[in-house]
PDB file of C-alpha atoms and ligand atoms in Angstrom:
ATOM      1  CA  MET A   1     -18.910 -11.234   4.138  1.00  0.00           C
ATOM      2  CA  GLU A   2     -17.174 -12.377   0.942  1.00  0.00           C
ATOM      3  CA  LEU A   3     -15.272  -9.619  -0.828  1.00  0.00           C
ATOM      4  CA  SER A   4     -14.086 -10.775  -4.241  1.00  0.00           C
ATOM      5  CA  ASP A   5     -10.553 -10.385  -5.601  1.00  0.00           C
ATOM      6  CA  ASN A   6     -12.087  -8.537  -8.547  1.00  0.00           C
ATOM      7  CA  LEU A   7     -13.519  -5.941  -6.184  1.00  0.00           C
ATOM      8  CA  ILE A   8     -10.211  -5.456  -4.379  1.00  0.00           C
ATOM      9  CA  ARG A   9      -8.468  -5.019  -7.769  1.00  0.00           C
ATOM     10  CA  GLU A  10     -10.722  -2.006  -8.390  1.00  0.00           C
ATOM     11  CA  PHE A  11      -9.262  -0.365  -5.283  1.00  0.00           C
ATOM     12  CA  ARG A  12      -5.715   0.010  -6.670  1.00  0.00           C
ATOM     13  CA  PRO A  13      -4.113   3.032  -4.989  1.00  0.00           C
ATOM     14  CA  SER A  14      -3.498   4.610  -8.419  1.00  0.00           C
ATOM     15  CA  LYS A  15      -7.268   5.048  -8.881  1.00  0.00           C
ATOM     16  CA  LYS A  16      -9.104   8.316  -8.438  1.00  0.00           C
ATOM     17  CA  VAL A  17     -11.447   7.451  -5.604  1.00  0.00           C
ATOM     18  CA  VAL A  18     -14.519   9.346  -4.446  1.00  0.00           C
ATOM     19  CA  VAL A  19     -16.519   8.291  -1.399  1.00  0.00           C
ATOM     20  CA  LEU A  20     -20.080   9.566  -1.028  1.00  0.00           C
ATOM     21  CA  THR A  21     -21.714   9.161   2.368  1.00  0.00           C
ATOM     22  CA  GLY A  22     -25.108   9.657   3.965  1.00  0.00           C
ATOM     23  CA  ALA A  23     -26.675   9.316   7.394  1.00  0.00           C
ATOM     24  CA  GLY A  24     -26.134   5.525   7.486  1.00  0.00           C
ATOM     25  CA  ILE A  25     -22.390   5.939   8.090  1.00  0.00           C
ATOM     26  CA  SER A  26     -23.148   7.721  11.383  1.00  0.00           C
ATOM     27  CA  ALA A  27     -25.945   5.360  12.482  1.00  0.00           C
ATOM     28  CA  GLU A  28     -23.510   3.132  14.388  1.00  0.00           C
ATOM     29  CA  SER A  29     -22.316   6.237  16.261  1.00  0.00           C
ATOM     30  CA  GLY A  30     -25.867   6.539  17.621  1.00  0.00           C
ATOM     31  CA  ILE A  31     -27.002   9.360  15.336  1.00  0.00           C
ATOM     32  CA  PRO A  32     -30.504   8.873  13.916  1.00  0.00           C
ATOM     33  CA  THR A  33     -30.920   8.593  10.143  1.00  0.00           C
ATOM     34  CA  PHE A  34     -33.692  10.458   8.307  1.00  0.00           C
ATOM     35  CA  ARG A  35     -35.658   7.695   6.615  1.00  0.00           C
ATOM     36  CA  GLY A  36     -36.549   4.141   7.604  1.00  0.00           C
ATOM     37  CA  GLU A  37     -38.408   2.883  10.656  1.00  0.00           C
ATOM     38  CA  ASP A  38     -36.544   4.924  13.287  1.00  0.00           C
ATOM     39  CA  GLY A  39     -35.791   7.816  10.932  1.00  0.00           C
ATOM     40  CA  LEU A  40     -36.177  11.455  11.990  1.00  0.00           C
ATOM     41  CA  TRP A  41     -38.717  12.113   9.229  1.00  0.00           C
ATOM     42  CA  LYS A  42     -40.994   9.457  10.765  1.00  0.00           C
ATOM     43  CA  ARG A  43     -41.123  11.413  14.029  1.00  0.00           C
ATOM     44  CA  TYR A  44     -40.825  15.014  12.841  1.00  0.00           C
ATOM     45  CA  ARG A  45     -42.340  17.016  10.013  1.00  0.00           C
ATOM     46  CA  VAL A  46     -39.675  18.253   7.645  1.00  0.00           C
ATOM     47  CA  GLU A  47     -41.711  21.331   6.683  1.00  0.00           C
ATOM     48  CA  GLU A  48     -41.867  22.452  10.352  1.00  0.00           C
ATOM     49  CA  LEU A  49     -38.142  22.040  10.994  1.00  0.00           C
ATOM     50  CA  ALA A  50     -35.969  22.046   7.901  1.00  0.00           C
ATOM     51  CA  THR A  51     -37.264  24.696   5.504  1.00  0.00           C
ATOM     52  CA  PRO A  52     -36.655  28.460   5.248  1.00  0.00           C
ATOM     53  CA  TYR A  53     -40.392  28.962   5.867  1.00  0.00           C
ATOM     54  CA  ALA A  54     -40.212  26.979   9.129  1.00  0.00           C
ATOM     55  CA  PHE A  55     -37.350  29.201  10.322  1.00  0.00           C
ATOM     56  CA  GLN A  56     -39.191  32.403   9.374  1.00  0.00           C
ATOM     57  CA  THR A  57     -42.328  31.263  11.189  1.00  0.00           C
ATOM     58  CA  ASN A  58     -40.813  29.685  14.292  1.00  0.00           C
ATOM     59  CA  PRO A  59     -37.023  30.098  14.676  1.00  0.00           C
ATOM     60  CA  LYS A  60     -37.204  28.984  18.310  1.00  0.00           C
ATOM     61  CA  LEU A  61     -38.774  25.632  17.433  1.00  0.00           C
ATOM     62  CA  VAL A  62     -36.283  25.052  14.616  1.00  0.00           C
ATOM     63  CA  TRP A  63     -33.356  25.870  16.903  1.00  0.00           C
ATOM     64  CA  GLU A  64     -34.687  23.657  19.711  1.00  0.00           C
ATOM     65  CA  TRP A  65     -34.642  20.748  17.257  1.00  0.00           C
ATOM     66  CA  TYR A  66     -31.125  21.533  16.036  1.00  0.00           C
ATOM     67  CA  ASP A  67     -29.960  22.026  19.626  1.00  0.00           C
ATOM     68  CA  TRP A  68     -31.294  18.545  20.472  1.00  0.00           C
ATOM     69  CA  ARG A  69     -29.483  17.039  17.484  1.00  0.00           C
ATOM     70  CA  ARG A  70     -26.259  18.870  18.385  1.00  0.00           C
ATOM     71  CA  GLY A  71     -26.559  17.352  21.870  1.00  0.00           C
ATOM     72  CA  ILE A  72     -26.737  13.812  20.440  1.00  0.00           C
ATOM     73  CA  ILE A  73     -23.834  14.439  18.078  1.00  0.00           C
ATOM     74  CA  ALA A  74     -21.667  16.026  20.790  1.00  0.00           C
ATOM     75  CA  GLU A  75     -21.916  12.754  22.739  1.00  0.00           C
ATOM     76  CA  ALA A  76     -21.135  10.627  19.670  1.00  0.00           C
ATOM     77  CA  GLU A  77     -17.765   9.357  18.470  1.00  0.00           C
ATOM     78  CA  PRO A  78     -16.673   8.425  14.938  1.00  0.00           C
ATOM     79  CA  ASN A  79     -17.197   4.691  14.426  1.00  0.00           C
ATOM     80  CA  PRO A  80     -15.023   2.123  12.575  1.00  0.00           C
ATOM     81  CA  GLY A  81     -16.766   3.071   9.287  1.00  0.00           C
ATOM     82  CA  HIS A  82     -15.619   6.703   9.628  1.00  0.00           C
ATOM     83  CA  THR A  83     -12.137   5.570  10.615  1.00  0.00           C
ATOM     84  CA  ALA A  84     -11.858   3.276   7.581  1.00  0.00           C
ATOM     85  CA  ILE A  85     -12.790   6.167   5.254  1.00  0.00           C
ATOM     86  CA  ALA A  86     -10.217   8.410   6.970  1.00  0.00           C
ATOM     87  CA  GLU A  87      -7.555   5.722   6.387  1.00  0.00           C
ATOM     88  CA  MET A  88      -8.568   5.496   2.727  1.00  0.00           C
ATOM     89  CA  GLU A  89      -7.645   9.163   2.335  1.00  0.00           C
ATOM     90  CA  GLN A  90      -4.092   8.179   3.408  1.00  0.00           C
ATOM     91  CA  ILE A  91      -3.912   5.201   1.033  1.00  0.00           C
ATOM     92  CA  PHE A  92      -5.271   6.839  -2.135  1.00  0.00           C
ATOM     93  CA  PRO A  93      -3.239   9.894  -3.257  1.00  0.00           C
ATOM     94  CA  ASP A  94      -6.223  10.951  -5.381  1.00  0.00           C
ATOM     95  CA  PHE A  95      -9.089  10.789  -2.918  1.00  0.00           C
ATOM     96  CA  PHE A  96     -12.158  12.865  -2.199  1.00  0.00           C
ATOM     97  CA  LEU A  97     -15.050  12.557   0.226  1.00  0.00           C
ATOM     98  CA  ILE A  98     -18.470  14.082  -0.370  1.00  0.00           C
ATOM     99  CA  THR A  99     -20.814  13.785   2.590  1.00  0.00           C
ATOM    100  CA  GLN A 100     -24.437  14.735   2.998  1.00  0.00           C
ATOM    101  CA  ASN A 101     -23.980  14.603   6.761  1.00  0.00           C
ATOM    102  CA  VAL A 102     -23.901  17.754   8.852  1.00  0.00           C
ATOM    103  CA  ASP A 103     -22.488  16.074  11.983  1.00  0.00           C
ATOM    104  CA  GLY A 104     -18.794  16.769  11.345  1.00  0.00           C
ATOM    105  CA  LEU A 105     -17.808  13.183  12.281  1.00  0.00           C
ATOM    106  CA  HIS A 106     -15.749  12.611   9.121  1.00  0.00           C
ATOM    107  CA  ARG A 107     -13.491  15.530  10.019  1.00  0.00           C
ATOM    108  CA  ARG A 108     -13.220  14.253  13.572  1.00  0.00           C
ATOM    109  CA  ALA A 109     -12.187  10.856  12.175  1.00  0.00           C
ATOM    110  CA  GLY A 110      -9.392  12.565  10.210  1.00  0.00           C
ATOM    111  CA  ASN A 111     -10.654  13.238   6.677  1.00  0.00           C
ATOM    112  CA  SER A 112      -9.600  16.587   5.241  1.00  0.00           C
ATOM    113  CA  GLU A 113     -10.362  16.267   1.503  1.00  0.00           C
ATOM    114  CA  ILE A 114     -14.051  16.702   2.106  1.00  0.00           C
ATOM    115  CA  ILE A 115     -17.123  18.565   0.940  1.00  0.00           C
ATOM    116  CA  GLU A 116     -19.976  18.775   3.430  1.00  0.00           C
ATOM    117  CA  ILE A 117     -22.527  19.321   0.719  1.00  0.00           C
ATOM    118  CA  HIS A 118     -25.500  19.852   3.063  1.00  0.00           C
ATOM    119  CA  GLY A 119     -23.506  22.060   5.432  1.00  0.00           C
ATOM    120  CA  ASN A 120     -22.389  21.600   9.024  1.00  0.00           C
ATOM    121  CA  LEU A 121     -24.474  21.935  12.138  1.00  0.00           C
ATOM    122  CA  TRP A 122     -21.581  23.304  14.204  1.00  0.00           C
ATOM    123  CA  GLN A 123     -21.551  26.383  11.975  1.00  0.00           C
ATOM    124  CA  LEU A 124     -24.027  29.258  12.352  1.00  0.00           C
ATOM    125  CA  ARG A 125     -24.809  31.853   9.683  1.00  0.00           C
ATOM    126  CA  CYS A 126     -26.126  35.386  10.136  1.00  0.00           C
ATOM    127  CA  VAL A 127     -29.334  35.720   8.121  1.00  0.00           C
ATOM    128  CA  LYS A 128     -28.533  39.382   7.406  1.00  0.00           C
ATOM    129  CA  GLU A 129     -24.778  39.493   6.802  1.00  0.00           C
ATOM    130  CA  GLY A 130     -24.252  35.915   5.622  1.00  0.00           C
ATOM    131  CA  THR A 131     -21.192  35.579   7.887  1.00  0.00           C
ATOM    132  CA  VAL A 132     -20.442  32.100   9.213  1.00  0.00           C
ATOM    133  CA  ARG A 133     -18.975  31.250  12.604  1.00  0.00           C
ATOM    134  CA  GLU A 134     -18.311  28.042  14.520  1.00  0.00           C
ATOM    135  CA  ASN A 135     -20.244  27.385  17.699  1.00  0.00           C
ATOM    136  CA  TYR A 136     -19.836  24.285  19.861  1.00  0.00           C
ATOM    137  CA  HIS A 137     -22.051  25.260  22.830  1.00  0.00           C
ATOM    138  CA  VAL A 138     -24.259  22.366  23.898  1.00  0.00           C
ATOM    139  CA  PRO A 139     -26.876  23.339  24.781  1.00  0.00           C
ATOM    140  CA  LEU A 140     -26.850  26.697  23.023  1.00  0.00           C
ATOM    141  CA  LEU A 141     -26.669  29.673  25.389  1.00  0.00           C
ATOM    142  CA  ASP A 142     -29.603  31.466  23.701  1.00  0.00           C
ATOM    143  CA  ILE A 143     -32.359  30.039  21.572  1.00  0.00           C
ATOM    144  CA  PRO A 144     -32.652  31.366  18.952  1.00  0.00           C
ATOM    145  CA  PRO A 145     -29.039  32.621  18.845  1.00  0.00           C
ATOM    146  CA  THR A 146     -28.375  36.081  17.431  1.00  0.00           C
ATOM    147  CA  CYS A 147     -25.497  37.819  15.650  1.00  0.00           C
ATOM    148  CA  GLU A 148     -23.675  40.889  17.051  1.00  0.00           C
ATOM    149  CA  CYS A 149     -25.596  42.871  14.404  1.00  0.00           C
ATOM    150  CA  GLY A 150     -28.860  41.859  16.096  1.00  0.00           C
ATOM    151  CA  ALA A 151     -30.108  39.588  13.297  1.00  0.00           C
ATOM    152  CA  LEU A 152     -30.890  35.909  13.825  1.00  0.00           C
ATOM    153  CA  LEU A 153     -28.266  33.218  13.342  1.00  0.00           C
ATOM    154  CA  ARG A 154     -29.391  30.072  11.534  1.00  0.00           C
ATOM    155  CA  PRO A 155     -27.777  26.653  11.199  1.00  0.00           C
ATOM    156  CA  HIS A 156     -25.316  26.719   8.263  1.00  0.00           C
ATOM    157  CA  VAL A 157     -27.055  23.751   6.634  1.00  0.00           C
ATOM    158  CA  VAL A 158     -29.058  23.311   3.459  1.00  0.00           C
ATOM    159  CA  TRP A 159     -32.796  23.131   4.038  1.00  0.00           C
ATOM    160  CA  PHE A 160     -35.450  21.729   1.739  1.00  0.00           C
ATOM    161  CA  GLY A 161     -36.299  24.264  -0.941  1.00  0.00           C
ATOM    162  CA  GLU A 162     -32.784  25.782  -0.835  1.00  0.00           C
ATOM    163  CA  SER A 163     -29.965  25.488  -3.339  1.00  0.00           C
ATOM    164  CA  LEU A 164     -26.660  23.891  -2.489  1.00  0.00           C
ATOM    165  CA  ASP A 165     -23.568  26.067  -2.265  1.00  0.00           C
ATOM    166  CA  LYS A 166     -22.487  26.753  -5.873  1.00  0.00           C
ATOM    167  CA  GLU A 167     -18.780  26.142  -5.243  1.00  0.00           C
ATOM    168  CA  ASP A 168     -19.387  22.895  -3.349  1.00  0.00           C
ATOM    169  CA  LEU A 169     -21.634  21.679  -6.139  1.00  0.00           C
ATOM    170  CA  ALA A 170     -19.192  22.633  -8.912  1.00  0.00           C
ATOM    171  CA  ARG A 171     -16.335  20.919  -7.069  1.00  0.00           C
ATOM    172  CA  SER A 172     -18.474  17.811  -6.509  1.00  0.00           C
ATOM    173  CA  TYR A 173     -19.390  17.616 -10.204  1.00  0.00           C
ATOM    174  CA  ASN A 174     -15.690  17.955 -10.976  1.00  0.00           C
ATOM    175  CA  VAL A 175     -14.492  15.128  -8.762  1.00  0.00           C
ATOM    176  CA  ILE A 176     -17.419  12.868  -9.716  1.00  0.00           C
ATOM    177  CA  GLY A 177     -16.781  13.621 -13.393  1.00  0.00           C
ATOM    178  CA  GLU A 178     -13.156  12.514 -13.060  1.00  0.00           C
ATOM    179  CA  CYS A 179     -13.309   9.579 -10.660  1.00  0.00           C
ATOM    180  CA  ASP A 180     -12.447   5.952 -11.499  1.00  0.00           C
ATOM    181  CA  LEU A 181     -14.166   4.526  -8.464  1.00  0.00           C
ATOM    182  CA  LEU A 182     -17.183   5.741  -6.511  1.00  0.00           C
ATOM    183  CA  LEU A 183     -17.915   4.188  -3.124  1.00  0.00           C
ATOM    184  CA  VAL A 184     -21.421   5.099  -1.936  1.00  0.00           C
ATOM    185  CA  VAL A 185     -22.056   4.479   1.765  1.00  0.00           C
ATOM    186  CA  GLY A 186     -25.209   4.665   3.889  1.00  0.00           C
ATOM    187  CA  THR A 187     -27.443   6.850   1.784  1.00  0.00           C
ATOM    188  CA  SER A 188     -30.989   6.186   0.636  1.00  0.00           C
ATOM    189  CA  ALA A 189     -29.973   8.020  -2.573  1.00  0.00           C
ATOM    190  CA  VAL A 190     -33.274   9.853  -2.943  1.00  0.00           C
ATOM    191  CA  VAL A 191     -32.364  13.492  -2.252  1.00  0.00           C
ATOM    192  CA  GLN A 192     -31.265  15.458  -5.316  1.00  0.00           C
ATOM    193  CA  PRO A 193     -28.891  16.561  -6.660  1.00  0.00           C
ATOM    194  CA  VAL A 194     -26.631  14.161  -4.724  1.00  0.00           C
ATOM    195  CA  ALA A 195     -28.818  11.185  -5.692  1.00  0.00           C
ATOM    196  CA  SER A 196     -27.735  11.658  -9.307  1.00  0.00           C
ATOM    197  CA  PHE A 197     -23.977  11.551  -8.561  1.00  0.00           C
ATOM    198  CA  PRO A 198     -23.788   7.728  -8.915  1.00  0.00           C
ATOM    199  CA  LEU A 199     -25.372   7.872 -12.379  1.00  0.00           C
ATOM    200  CA  MET A 200     -22.972  10.662 -13.397  1.00  0.00           C
ATOM    201  CA  ALA A 201     -20.012   8.580 -12.259  1.00  0.00           C
ATOM    202  CA  LYS A 202     -21.366   5.521 -14.078  1.00  0.00           C
ATOM    203  CA  ARG A 203     -21.731   7.487 -17.329  1.00  0.00           C
ATOM    204  CA  ARG A 204     -18.140   8.613 -16.956  1.00  0.00           C
ATOM    205  CA  GLY A 205     -17.132   4.937 -16.772  1.00  0.00           C
ATOM    206  CA  ALA A 206     -16.329   4.729 -13.057  1.00  0.00           C
ATOM    207  CA  PHE A 207     -16.675   1.495 -11.092  1.00  0.00           C
ATOM    208  CA  LEU A 208     -19.477   1.830  -8.526  1.00  0.00           C
ATOM    209  CA  VAL A 209     -19.583   0.135  -5.124  1.00  0.00           C
ATOM    210  CA  GLU A 210     -22.404   0.556  -2.644  1.00  0.00           C
ATOM    211  CA  VAL A 211     -22.341  -0.237   1.078  1.00  0.00           C
ATOM    212  CA  ASN A 212     -25.748  -0.188   2.738  1.00  0.00           C
ATOM    213  CA  LYS A 213     -27.616  -2.307   5.213  1.00  0.00           C
ATOM    214  CA  GLU A 214     -30.363  -2.756   2.608  1.00  0.00           C
ATOM    215  CA  PRO A 215     -30.883  -2.350  -1.157  1.00  0.00           C
ATOM    216  CA  THR A 216     -31.524   1.211  -2.405  1.00  0.00           C
ATOM    217  CA  PRO A 217     -32.684   2.798  -5.677  1.00  0.00           C
ATOM    218  CA  ILE A 218     -29.064   2.733  -6.934  1.00  0.00           C
ATOM    219  CA  SER A 219     -28.417  -0.930  -6.130  1.00  0.00           C
ATOM    220  CA  SER A 220     -29.315  -2.009  -9.660  1.00  0.00           C
ATOM    221  CA  LEU A 221     -26.927   0.593 -11.099  1.00  0.00           C
ATOM    222  CA  VAL A 222     -23.817  -0.253  -9.097  1.00  0.00           C
ATOM    223  CA  ASP A 223     -21.181  -2.843  -9.999  1.00  0.00           C
ATOM    224  CA  GLU A 224     -20.976  -4.246  -6.456  1.00  0.00           C
ATOM    225  CA  SER A 225     -23.616  -3.922  -3.777  1.00  0.00           C
ATOM    226  CA  LEU A 226     -22.270  -4.850  -0.340  1.00  0.00           C
ATOM    227  CA  ILE A 227     -25.159  -5.382   2.031  1.00  0.00           C
ATOM    228  CA  GLY A 228     -24.172  -4.902   5.653  1.00  0.00           C
ATOM    229  CA  LYS A 229     -23.339  -2.333   8.294  1.00  0.00           C
ATOM    230  CA  ALA A 230     -20.831   0.306   7.214  1.00  0.00           C
ATOM    231  CA  GLY A 231     -18.951  -0.090  10.509  1.00  0.00           C
ATOM    232  CA  GLU A 232     -18.312  -3.740   9.662  1.00  0.00           C
ATOM    233  CA  VAL A 233     -18.065  -3.789   5.840  1.00  0.00           C
ATOM    234  CA  LEU A 234     -15.689  -0.814   5.467  1.00  0.00           C
ATOM    235  CA  PRO A 235     -13.017  -2.040   7.921  1.00  0.00           C
ATOM    236  CA  ALA A 236     -13.134  -5.471   6.209  1.00  0.00           C
ATOM    237  CA  LEU A 237     -12.772  -3.851   2.788  1.00  0.00           C
ATOM    238  CA  LEU A 238      -9.935  -1.630   4.014  1.00  0.00           C
ATOM    239  CA  GLY A 239      -8.131  -4.619   5.547  1.00  0.00           C
ATOM    240  CA  LEU A 240      -8.141  -6.433   2.209  1.00  0.00           C
ATOM    241  CA  ILE A 241      -7.029  -3.322   0.304  1.00  0.00           C
ATOM    242  CA  LYS A 242      -4.098  -2.853   2.701  1.00  0.00           C
ATOM    243  CA  GLU A 243      -3.154  -6.517   2.429  1.00  0.00           C
ATOM    244  CA  ALA A 244      -3.274  -6.462  -1.387  1.00  0.00           C
ATOM    245  CA  TYR A 245      -1.320  -3.225  -1.869  1.00  0.00           C
ATOM    246  CA  ARG A 246       1.019  -3.136   1.129  1.00  0.00           C
ATOM    247  CA  GLY A 247       4.150  -1.217   0.175  1.00  0.00           C
ATOM    248  CA  ARG A 248       2.871  -0.453  -3.336  1.00  0.00           C
ATOM    249  CA  GLN A 249       1.369   2.689  -4.784  1.00  0.00           C
TER     250      GLN A 249
HETATM  251  P1  OAD B 301     -31.393   8.499   4.903  1.00  0.00           P
HETATM  252  O1  OAD B 301     -31.881   8.459   6.301  1.00  0.00           O
HETATM  253  O2  OAD B 301     -32.364   8.844   3.841  1.00  0.00           O
HETATM  254  O3  OAD B 301     -30.782   7.085   4.507  1.00  0.00           O
HETATM  255  C1  OAD B 301     -29.900   6.408   5.362  1.00  0.00           C
HETATM  256  C2  OAD B 301     -29.413   5.177   4.630  1.00  0.00           C
HETATM  257  O4  OAD B 301     -28.437   4.539   5.435  1.00  0.00           O
HETATM  258  C3  OAD B 301     -30.505   4.124   4.339  1.00  0.00           C
HETATM  259  O5  OAD B 301     -30.386   3.695   3.002  1.00  0.00           O
HETATM  260  C4  OAD B 301     -30.182   2.988   5.321  1.00  0.00           C
HETATM  261  O6  OAD B 301     -30.514   1.709   4.800  1.00  0.00           O
HETATM  262  C5  OAD B 301     -28.683   3.149   5.467  1.00  0.00           C
HETATM  263  N1  OAD B 301     -28.122   2.678   6.742  1.00  0.00           N
HETATM  264  C6  OAD B 301     -28.616   2.824   7.987  1.00  0.00           C
HETATM  265  N2  OAD B 301     -27.780   2.309   8.905  1.00  0.00           N
HETATM  266  C7  OAD B 301     -26.710   1.836   8.223  1.00  0.00           C
HETATM  267  C8  OAD B 301     -25.488   1.197   8.616  1.00  0.00           C
HETATM  268  N3  OAD B 301     -25.181   0.957   9.883  1.00  0.00           N
HETATM  269  N4  OAD B 301     -24.620   0.858   7.628  1.00  0.00           N
HETATM  270  C9  OAD B 301     -24.910   1.102   6.307  1.00  0.00           C
HETATM  271  N5  OAD B 301     -26.041   1.681   5.902  1.00  0.00           N
HETATM  272  C10 OAD B 301     -26.928   2.069   6.830  1.00  0.00           C
HETATM  273  O7  OAD B 301     -30.122   9.456   4.899  1.00  0.00           O
HETATM  274  P2  OAD B 301     -29.450  10.220   3.666  1.00  0.00           P
HETATM  275  O8  OAD B 301     -29.451   9.383   2.454  1.00  0.00           O
HETATM  276  O9  OAD B 301     -28.159  10.730   4.157  1.00  0.00           O
HETATM  277  O10 OAD B 301     -30.885  16.341   3.879  1.00  0.00           O
HETATM  278  O11 OAD B 301     -30.444  11.407   3.473  1.00  0.00           O
HETATM  279  C11 OAD B 301     -30.142  12.390   2.520  1.00  0.00           C
HETATM  280  C12 OAD B 301     -30.586  13.735   2.997  1.00  0.00           C
HETATM  281  O12 OAD B 301     -31.968  13.677   3.378  1.00  0.00           O
HETATM  282  C13 OAD B 301     -29.896  14.222   4.275  1.00  0.00           C
HETATM  283  O13 OAD B 301     -28.644  14.814   4.027  1.00  0.00           O
HETATM  284  C14 OAD B 301     -30.880  15.215   4.771  1.00  0.00           C
HETATM  285  C15 OAD B 301     -32.124  14.384   4.644  1.00  0.00           C
HETATM  286  O14 OAD B 301     -33.331  15.038   4.639  1.00  0.00           O
HETATM  287  C16 OAD B 301     -30.971  17.583   4.329  1.00  0.00           C
HETATM  288  O15 OAD B 301     -31.057  17.830   5.501  1.00  0.00           O
HETATM  289  C17 OAD B 301     -30.914  18.604   3.240  1.00  0.00           C
END
């Protein structure tokens, strides 16, 4: 893949960089994406598994599905795409990562400046008290799991029909509203409000780069669309950034 000098110039370490990721970044770790031919939403009905109504009607079924996904993720490792993004956090003093993924792989790769805007599937929330705890049992000991107070625990993720966490959203708007460079990786860019972040960044005057294995609805908006696998394109991009700015900030 050809990466132009102009593109690498946009990645000066003095820039405020935001990376926005979706399921595609974890695809090469063996974690299924949601849309596309092999996507989860081809095989499962979202309304039966990822809505508050689904959980009210059949918490066991919902938890069996999440338990299955936790099993896949527990076996998975961060891939070179995750690692490249973790290294970027070290290179750019002003760096932020917003991910729609609930798999926790970015943290495992080493990112710490991160908002998991759709939650995290290793966290469980009491439906009565709202308390959140971590739980790494695979498989879960009880399905559905319950809180000490007797109420059900649910995955601490955002379901369809639910609002995003207010603080996470406000912080995301903040960093998007101030960034110089937005790198969008492996998202179909159709789920709101995250799908509108690239347009917000563009309006603010940021340079937009997309990495995806195929064109998406934002491809016509971005300044550079890099078609390829995140696990290959991101390490190549990082290599050139390091070469261009070695020893300089
Ligand atoms: P999608 O499954 O909608 O999109 C995955 C994107 O990744 C597609 O555009 C693929 O072309 C791309 N892709 C796949 N493999 C790739 C690879 N190896 N390298 C680069 N790109 C690759 O996933 P999201 O956009 O993350 O929401 O979906 C957004 C939200 O919809 C999810 O967070 C989830 C889902 O329903 C909730 O659960 C609330």
